[in-house]
């Protein structure tokens, strides 16, 4: 079984300050980890992913995330927040081992609303 | 590439009517997912197709919901009869192999 927890429903940060959106996961094997962003009235858009290699992953719009295996976390970060970063952020995980038949189903968190104040 | 295309973008219907939502995945993608998003329940996986075959439909709420994927370029999600509690945004997403999903813009359904 696999699961994702995003412990904060909402994160508030002032423009120019660093931001962190938290994500912890649980999988039976090794994880593939993803962050997606959803702007109002839009579908989810891919931000970044961790597959293997360097634990610090850089993605779109200046975002980055750090894979921490011991803490089973994959927190999303940005050094300096912009008002335009305000959106809903989703963490997702799937096990590297496919289901029978070679298929994969990712599990998404409930989402965290990021509000950046001017 | 136009991305994942969903139609209609908005649908308002009356309770008891049939609703059909449509999705055209990205060409070459072999995985297709239908999700439902509401404020109360967040993002819920309804059904997953791999190579046009339904693999997991455990998220389909009840028999009123059905989904088909007759070919690699088209899928439908049907609700019959619709109920007010079905009001939500329905997303289709497609993926190639194992990794990143591309989501459509969604179909906002309101059942009166």
PDB file of C-alpha atoms in Angstrom:
ATOM      1  CA  UNK A   1       0.000   0.000   0.000  1.00  0.00           C
ATOM      2  CA  UNK A   2       1.123   3.575  -0.556  1.00  0.00           C
ATOM      3  CA  UNK A   3      -0.009   6.836   0.986  1.00  0.00           C
ATOM      4  CA  UNK A   4       0.826  10.525   1.101  1.00  0.00           C
ATOM      5  CA  UNK A   5       0.288  13.021   3.904  1.00  0.00           C
ATOM      6  CA  UNK A   6       0.271  16.768   3.483  1.00  0.00           C
ATOM      7  CA  UNK A   7      -0.136  17.887   7.086  1.00  0.00           C
ATOM      8  CA  UNK A   8      -1.019  21.508   6.342  1.00  0.00           C
ATOM      9  CA  UNK A   9      -4.236  22.496   4.610  1.00  0.00           C
ATOM     10  CA  UNK A  10      -2.900  26.012   4.139  1.00  0.00           C
ATOM     11  CA  UNK A  11       0.471  27.744   4.239  1.00  0.00           C
ATOM     12  CA  UNK A  12       0.756  31.506   4.457  1.00  0.00           C
ATOM     13  CA  UNK A  13       3.960  33.351   3.597  1.00  0.00           C
ATOM     14  CA  UNK A  14       4.948  36.899   2.809  1.00  0.00           C
ATOM     15  CA  UNK A  15       6.277  37.706  -0.644  1.00  0.00           C
ATOM     16  CA  UNK A  16      10.057  37.472  -0.721  1.00  0.00           C
ATOM     17  CA  UNK A  17      10.235  35.034   2.186  1.00  0.00           C
ATOM     18  CA  UNK A  18      11.192  31.386   1.799  1.00  0.00           C
ATOM     19  CA  UNK A  19       8.378  28.863   1.626  1.00  0.00           C
ATOM     20  CA  UNK A  20       8.053  25.197   2.520  1.00  0.00           C
ATOM     21  CA  UNK A  21       5.150  22.889   1.753  1.00  0.00           C
ATOM     22  CA  UNK A  22       5.429  19.599   3.604  1.00  0.00           C
ATOM     23  CA  UNK A  23       4.883  16.078   2.326  1.00  0.00           C
ATOM     24  CA  UNK A  24       5.510  12.682   3.882  1.00  0.00           C
ATOM     25  CA  UNK A  25       4.897   9.368   2.192  1.00  0.00           C
ATOM     26  CA  UNK A  26       4.639   5.650   2.743  1.00  0.00           C
ATOM     27  CA  UNK A  27       5.371   2.925   0.196  1.00  0.00           C
ATOM     28  CA  UNK A  28       6.290  -0.705   0.554  1.00  0.00           C
ATOM     29  CA  UNK A  29       9.296  -0.359  -1.739  1.00  0.00           C
ATOM     30  CA  UNK A  30      11.248   2.570  -3.131  1.00  0.00           C
ATOM     31  CA  UNK A  31       9.316   5.661  -4.137  1.00  0.00           C
ATOM     32  CA  UNK A  32       8.889   7.838  -7.146  1.00  0.00           C
ATOM     33  CA  UNK A  33       7.804  11.245  -5.812  1.00  0.00           C
ATOM     34  CA  UNK A  34       6.116  14.144  -7.561  1.00  0.00           C
ATOM     35  CA  UNK A  35       4.840  17.657  -6.938  1.00  0.00           C
ATOM     36  CA  UNK A  36       2.026  19.180  -8.955  1.00  0.00           C
ATOM     37  CA  UNK A  37       0.516  22.669  -8.818  1.00  0.00           C
ATOM     38  CA  UNK A  38      -3.079  23.656  -9.526  1.00  0.00           C
ATOM     39  CA  UNK A  39      -4.008  27.227 -10.312  1.00  0.00           C
ATOM     40  CA  UNK A  40      -7.665  28.303 -10.040  1.00  0.00           C
ATOM     41  CA  UNK A  41      -9.948  26.739 -12.630  1.00  0.00           C
ATOM     42  CA  UNK A  42      -7.087  24.733 -14.116  1.00  0.00           C
ATOM     43  CA  UNK A  43      -5.925  21.137 -14.088  1.00  0.00           C
ATOM     44  CA  UNK A  44      -2.893  19.968 -12.142  1.00  0.00           C
ATOM     45  CA  UNK A  45       0.477  20.792 -13.686  1.00  0.00           C
ATOM     46  CA  UNK A  46       3.697  18.901 -13.106  1.00  0.00           C
ATOM     47  CA  UNK A  47       6.348  20.777 -11.089  1.00  0.00           C
ATOM     48  CA  UNK A  48       9.117  18.305 -10.336  1.00  0.00           C
ATOM     49  CA  UNK A  49       9.887  14.678  -9.586  1.00  0.00           C
ATOM     50  CA  UNK A  50      12.352  12.499  -7.739  1.00  0.00           C
ATOM     51  CA  UNK A  51      13.222   9.242  -9.447  1.00  0.00           C
ATOM     52  CA  UNK A  52      16.778   8.510  -8.412  1.00  0.00           C
ATOM     53  CA  UNK A  53      20.104  10.250  -7.896  1.00  0.00           C
ATOM     54  CA  UNK A  54      20.585  13.589  -6.170  1.00  0.00           C
ATOM     55  CA  UNK A  55      18.228  14.038  -3.253  1.00  0.00           C
ATOM     56  CA  UNK A  56      17.722  17.707  -4.108  1.00  0.00           C
ATOM     57  CA  UNK A  57      15.506  18.057  -7.137  1.00  0.00           C
ATOM     58  CA  UNK A  58      15.000  21.324  -9.000  1.00  0.00           C
ATOM     59  CA  UNK A  59      11.845  22.019 -10.949  1.00  0.00           C
ATOM     60  CA  UNK A  60       9.804  24.684 -12.647  1.00  0.00           C
ATOM     61  CA  UNK A  61       9.340  28.280 -11.458  1.00  0.00           C
ATOM     62  CA  UNK A  62      12.295  28.125  -9.045  1.00  0.00           C
ATOM     63  CA  UNK A  63      10.843  25.361  -6.898  1.00  0.00           C
ATOM     64  CA  UNK A  64      12.908  22.548  -5.458  1.00  0.00           C
ATOM     65  CA  UNK A  65      12.266  19.563  -3.235  1.00  0.00           C
ATOM     66  CA  UNK A  66      14.468  17.408  -1.065  1.00  0.00           C
ATOM     67  CA  UNK A  67      14.040  13.667  -0.814  1.00  0.00           C
ATOM     68  CA  UNK A  68      14.770  12.425   2.711  1.00  0.00           C
ATOM     69  CA  UNK A  69      14.572   8.665   2.885  1.00  0.00           C
ATOM     70  CA  UNK A  70      15.061   8.364   6.640  1.00  0.00           C
ATOM     71  CA  UNK A  71      12.227  10.789   7.335  1.00  0.00           C
ATOM     72  CA  UNK A  72      10.158   9.580   4.356  1.00  0.00           C
ATOM     73  CA  UNK A  73       9.650  13.190   3.356  1.00  0.00           C
ATOM     74  CA  UNK A  74       9.676  15.185   0.148  1.00  0.00           C
ATOM     75  CA  UNK A  75       9.119  18.814   1.151  1.00  0.00           C
ATOM     76  CA  UNK A  76       8.665  21.474  -1.523  1.00  0.00           C
ATOM     77  CA  UNK A  77      10.679  24.658  -1.124  1.00  0.00           C
ATOM     78  CA  UNK A  78      11.368  27.974  -2.756  1.00  0.00           C
ATOM     79  CA  UNK A  79      13.902  30.540  -1.517  1.00  0.00           C
ATOM     80  CA  UNK A  80      11.781  33.597  -2.293  1.00  0.00           C
ATOM     81  CA  UNK A  81       8.014  33.389  -2.695  1.00  0.00           C
ATOM     82  CA  UNK A  82       6.032  35.349  -5.276  1.00  0.00           C
ATOM     83  CA  UNK A  83       2.381  36.335  -5.097  1.00  0.00           C
ATOM     84  CA  UNK A  84       1.924  34.409  -8.334  1.00  0.00           C
ATOM     85  CA  UNK A  85       2.981  31.209  -6.521  1.00  0.00           C
ATOM     86  CA  UNK A  86      -0.355  31.246  -4.699  1.00  0.00           C
ATOM     87  CA  UNK A  87      -2.049  27.996  -5.718  1.00  0.00           C
ATOM     88  CA  UNK A  88      -2.933  24.504  -4.551  1.00  0.00           C
ATOM     89  CA  UNK A  89       0.020  22.108  -4.328  1.00  0.00           C
ATOM     90  CA  UNK A  90      -0.226  18.334  -4.481  1.00  0.00           C
ATOM     91  CA  UNK A  91       2.377  15.776  -3.518  1.00  0.00           C
ATOM     92  CA  UNK A  92       2.134  12.321  -5.131  1.00  0.00           C
ATOM     93  CA  UNK A  93       3.920   9.009  -4.696  1.00  0.00           C
ATOM     94  CA  UNK A  94       4.038   5.678  -6.394  1.00  0.00           C
ATOM     95  CA  UNK A  95       6.045   2.563  -5.755  1.00  0.00           C
ATOM     96  CA  UNK A  96       8.796   1.805  -8.258  1.00  0.00           C
ATOM     97  CA  UNK A  97       7.525  -1.742  -8.478  1.00  0.00           C
ATOM     98  CA  UNK A  98       4.646  -1.933 -10.936  1.00  0.00           C
ATOM     99  CA  UNK A  99       1.340  -3.559 -10.255  1.00  0.00           C
ATOM    100  CA  UNK A 100       0.593  -6.860 -11.931  1.00  0.00           C
ATOM    101  CA  UNK A 101       0.451  -6.301 -15.657  1.00  0.00           C
ATOM    102  CA  UNK A 102       3.015  -3.528 -15.493  1.00  0.00           C
ATOM    103  CA  UNK A 103       0.676  -0.718 -14.550  1.00  0.00           C
ATOM    104  CA  UNK A 104       1.202   2.086 -12.058  1.00  0.00           C
ATOM    105  CA  UNK A 105      -1.199   4.132  -9.980  1.00  0.00           C
ATOM    106  CA  UNK A 106       0.080   7.219  -8.155  1.00  0.00           C
ATOM    107  CA  UNK A 107      -1.421   8.298  -4.851  1.00  0.00           C
ATOM    108  CA  UNK A 108      -2.037  12.010  -4.358  1.00  0.00           C
ATOM    109  CA  UNK A 109      -2.151  13.961  -1.119  1.00  0.00           C
ATOM    110  CA  UNK A 110      -5.111  16.151  -0.211  1.00  0.00           C
ATOM    111  CA  UNK A 111      -3.321  19.266  -1.329  1.00  0.00           C
ATOM    112  CA  UNK A 112      -1.961  22.331   0.452  1.00  0.00           C
ATOM    113  CA  UNK A 113      -3.190  25.808  -0.360  1.00  0.00           C
ATOM    114  CA  UNK A 114      -0.270  28.211  -0.562  1.00  0.00           C
ATOM    115  CA  UNK A 115      -1.125  31.859  -0.049  1.00  0.00           C
ATOM    116  CA  UNK A 116       1.601  34.422  -0.660  1.00  0.00           C
ATOM    117  CA  UNK A 117       0.810  37.860   0.736  1.00  0.00           C
ATOM    118  CA  UNK A 118       2.155  41.018  -0.949  1.00  0.00           C
TER     119      UNK A 118
ATOM    120  CA  UNK B   1       0.591  19.017 -28.811  1.00  0.00           C
ATOM    121  CA  UNK B   2      -2.748  20.285 -27.522  1.00  0.00           C
ATOM    122  CA  UNK B   3      -2.435  18.344 -24.303  1.00  0.00           C
ATOM    123  CA  UNK B   4      -5.254  16.367 -22.722  1.00  0.00           C
ATOM    124  CA  UNK B   5      -8.557  17.635 -24.070  1.00  0.00           C
ATOM    125  CA  UNK B   6     -11.732  17.406 -22.031  1.00  0.00           C
ATOM    126  CA  UNK B   7     -15.274  18.314 -22.959  1.00  0.00           C
ATOM    127  CA  UNK B   8     -17.510  19.877 -21.979  1.00  0.00           C
ATOM    128  CA  UNK B   9     -15.714  22.401 -19.762  1.00  0.00           C
ATOM    129  CA  UNK B  10     -18.934  23.182 -17.947  1.00  0.00           C
ATOM    130  CA  UNK B  11     -22.127  21.188 -17.651  1.00  0.00           C
ATOM    131  CA  UNK B  12     -25.267  22.148 -15.765  1.00  0.00           C
ATOM    132  CA  UNK B  13     -27.977  19.537 -15.666  1.00  0.00           C
ATOM    133  CA  UNK B  14     -30.962  18.486 -13.641  1.00  0.00           C
ATOM    134  CA  UNK B  15     -31.092  15.567 -11.276  1.00  0.00           C
ATOM    135  CA  UNK B  16     -31.896  12.344 -13.069  1.00  0.00           C
ATOM    136  CA  UNK B  17     -30.379  13.327 -16.386  1.00  0.00           C
ATOM    137  CA  UNK B  18     -27.565  11.446 -18.061  1.00  0.00           C
ATOM    138  CA  UNK B  19     -24.172  13.130 -18.182  1.00  0.00           C
ATOM    139  CA  UNK B  20     -21.317  12.146 -20.480  1.00  0.00           C
ATOM    140  CA  UNK B  21     -17.849  13.581 -20.054  1.00  0.00           C
ATOM    141  CA  UNK B  22     -15.243  13.108 -22.739  1.00  0.00           C
ATOM    142  CA  UNK B  23     -11.469  12.923 -22.797  1.00  0.00           C
ATOM    143  CA  UNK B  24      -8.850  12.809 -25.524  1.00  0.00           C
ATOM    144  CA  UNK B  25      -5.482  11.810 -24.052  1.00  0.00           C
ATOM    145  CA  UNK B  26      -2.107  12.760 -25.416  1.00  0.00           C
ATOM    146  CA  UNK B  27      -1.139  10.643 -28.399  1.00  0.00           C
ATOM    147  CA  UNK B  28       1.243   7.869 -27.374  1.00  0.00           C
ATOM    148  CA  UNK B  29       0.238   7.850 -23.726  1.00  0.00           C
ATOM    149  CA  UNK B  30      -0.840   4.414 -22.569  1.00  0.00           C
ATOM    150  CA  UNK B  31      -2.289   5.283 -19.161  1.00  0.00           C
ATOM    151  CA  UNK B  32      -5.513   7.199 -18.578  1.00  0.00           C
ATOM    152  CA  UNK B  33      -7.012   8.262 -15.271  1.00  0.00           C
ATOM    153  CA  UNK B  34     -10.340   9.826 -14.311  1.00  0.00           C
ATOM    154  CA  UNK B  35     -10.366  11.890 -11.112  1.00  0.00           C
ATOM    155  CA  UNK B  36     -13.051  13.805  -9.258  1.00  0.00           C
ATOM    156  CA  UNK B  37     -12.249  16.885  -7.203  1.00  0.00           C
ATOM    157  CA  UNK B  38     -14.467  18.429  -4.525  1.00  0.00           C
ATOM    158  CA  UNK B  39     -13.761  20.739  -1.615  1.00  0.00           C
ATOM    159  CA  UNK B  40     -14.888  18.120   0.867  1.00  0.00           C
ATOM    160  CA  UNK B  41     -13.112  15.055  -0.493  1.00  0.00           C
ATOM    161  CA  UNK B  42     -10.205  16.515  -2.415  1.00  0.00           C
ATOM    162  CA  UNK B  43      -8.877  14.631  -5.455  1.00  0.00           C
ATOM    163  CA  UNK B  44     -10.330  11.129  -5.817  1.00  0.00           C
ATOM    164  CA  UNK B  45      -9.252   8.511  -8.350  1.00  0.00           C
ATOM    165  CA  UNK B  46     -12.309   7.057 -10.055  1.00  0.00           C
ATOM    166  CA  UNK B  47     -10.850   4.687 -12.638  1.00  0.00           C
ATOM    167  CA  UNK B  48      -7.539   3.855 -14.315  1.00  0.00           C
ATOM    168  CA  UNK B  49      -7.016   2.441 -17.797  1.00  0.00           C
ATOM    169  CA  UNK B  50      -3.776   0.940 -19.063  1.00  0.00           C
ATOM    170  CA  UNK B  51      -3.547   0.266 -22.806  1.00  0.00           C
ATOM    171  CA  UNK B  52      -7.314   0.899 -23.042  1.00  0.00           C
ATOM    172  CA  UNK B  53      -8.109  -1.776 -20.448  1.00  0.00           C
ATOM    173  CA  UNK B  54      -9.712  -0.816 -17.114  1.00  0.00           C
ATOM    174  CA  UNK B  55      -7.255  -1.857 -14.421  1.00  0.00           C
ATOM    175  CA  UNK B  56      -8.713  -0.350 -11.267  1.00  0.00           C
ATOM    176  CA  UNK B  57     -12.283   0.936 -10.963  1.00  0.00           C
ATOM    177  CA  UNK B  58     -12.514   0.640  -7.200  1.00  0.00           C
ATOM    178  CA  UNK B  59     -12.970   4.382  -6.920  1.00  0.00           C
ATOM    179  CA  UNK B  60     -16.130   4.496  -9.006  1.00  0.00           C
ATOM    180  CA  UNK B  61     -18.762   5.586  -6.468  1.00  0.00           C
ATOM    181  CA  UNK B  62     -21.604   3.335  -7.541  1.00  0.00           C
ATOM    182  CA  UNK B  63     -23.322   1.708 -10.480  1.00  0.00           C
ATOM    183  CA  UNK B  64     -24.523   5.055 -11.731  1.00  0.00           C
ATOM    184  CA  UNK B  65     -20.979   5.727 -12.890  1.00  0.00           C
ATOM    185  CA  UNK B  66     -19.415   3.984 -15.872  1.00  0.00           C
ATOM    186  CA  UNK B  67     -16.317   4.625 -17.969  1.00  0.00           C
ATOM    187  CA  UNK B  68     -15.161   3.359 -21.316  1.00  0.00           C
ATOM    188  CA  UNK B  69     -12.050   3.605 -23.421  1.00  0.00           C
ATOM    189  CA  UNK B  70     -12.925   2.198 -26.852  1.00  0.00           C
ATOM    190  CA  UNK B  71      -9.566   3.188 -28.337  1.00  0.00           C
ATOM    191  CA  UNK B  72      -6.295   4.832 -27.401  1.00  0.00           C
ATOM    192  CA  UNK B  73      -7.495   8.320 -28.275  1.00  0.00           C
ATOM    193  CA  UNK B  74     -10.838   8.561 -26.517  1.00  0.00           C
ATOM    194  CA  UNK B  75     -12.486   7.887 -23.182  1.00  0.00           C
ATOM    195  CA  UNK B  76     -15.862   8.695 -21.656  1.00  0.00           C
ATOM    196  CA  UNK B  77     -17.184   8.912 -18.129  1.00  0.00           C
ATOM    197  CA  UNK B  78     -20.936   8.559 -17.863  1.00  0.00           C
ATOM    198  CA  UNK B  79     -23.241   9.267 -14.946  1.00  0.00           C
ATOM    199  CA  UNK B  80     -26.786   7.943 -15.229  1.00  0.00           C
ATOM    200  CA  UNK B  81     -28.867   9.079 -13.479  1.00  0.00           C
ATOM    201  CA  UNK B  82     -27.059  12.112 -12.098  1.00  0.00           C
ATOM    202  CA  UNK B  83     -27.586  13.388  -8.559  1.00  0.00           C
ATOM    203  CA  UNK B  84     -26.729  16.730  -6.892  1.00  0.00           C
ATOM    204  CA  UNK B  85     -23.940  15.049  -4.888  1.00  0.00           C
ATOM    205  CA  UNK B  86     -22.186  14.282  -8.183  1.00  0.00           C
ATOM    206  CA  UNK B  87     -21.447  17.991  -8.594  1.00  0.00           C
ATOM    207  CA  UNK B  88     -17.686  18.296  -8.847  1.00  0.00           C
ATOM    208  CA  UNK B  89     -14.832  18.957 -11.231  1.00  0.00           C
ATOM    209  CA  UNK B  90     -13.898  15.853 -13.166  1.00  0.00           C
ATOM    210  CA  UNK B  91     -10.352  15.565 -14.476  1.00  0.00           C
ATOM    211  CA  UNK B  92      -8.876  13.254 -17.043  1.00  0.00           C
ATOM    212  CA  UNK B  93      -5.121  12.646 -16.995  1.00  0.00           C
ATOM    213  CA  UNK B  94      -2.853  10.625 -19.228  1.00  0.00           C
ATOM    214  CA  UNK B  95       0.677   9.341 -18.880  1.00  0.00           C
ATOM    215  CA  UNK B  96       3.352   7.487 -20.776  1.00  0.00           C
ATOM    216  CA  UNK B  97       4.716   4.517 -18.918  1.00  0.00           C
ATOM    217  CA  UNK B  98       5.314   5.146 -15.281  1.00  0.00           C
ATOM    218  CA  UNK B  99       5.902   8.736 -14.563  1.00  0.00           C
ATOM    219  CA  UNK B 100       4.453  12.196 -14.993  1.00  0.00           C
ATOM    220  CA  UNK B 101       0.741  12.662 -15.573  1.00  0.00           C
ATOM    221  CA  UNK B 102      -0.663  15.381 -17.811  1.00  0.00           C
ATOM    222  CA  UNK B 103      -4.044  16.638 -16.686  1.00  0.00           C
ATOM    223  CA  UNK B 104      -6.817  18.137 -18.734  1.00  0.00           C
ATOM    224  CA  UNK B 105      -8.447  21.420 -17.788  1.00  0.00           C
ATOM    225  CA  UNK B 106     -11.367  19.593 -16.198  1.00  0.00           C
ATOM    226  CA  UNK B 107     -15.124  19.391 -16.645  1.00  0.00           C
ATOM    227  CA  UNK B 108     -17.114  21.286 -14.020  1.00  0.00           C
ATOM    228  CA  UNK B 109     -20.404  19.471 -13.420  1.00  0.00           C
ATOM    229  CA  UNK B 110     -23.328  21.017 -11.586  1.00  0.00           C
ATOM    230  CA  UNK B 111     -26.375  18.852 -10.959  1.00  0.00           C
ATOM    231  CA  UNK B 112     -29.411  20.814  -9.816  1.00  0.00           C
TER     232      UNK B 112
END
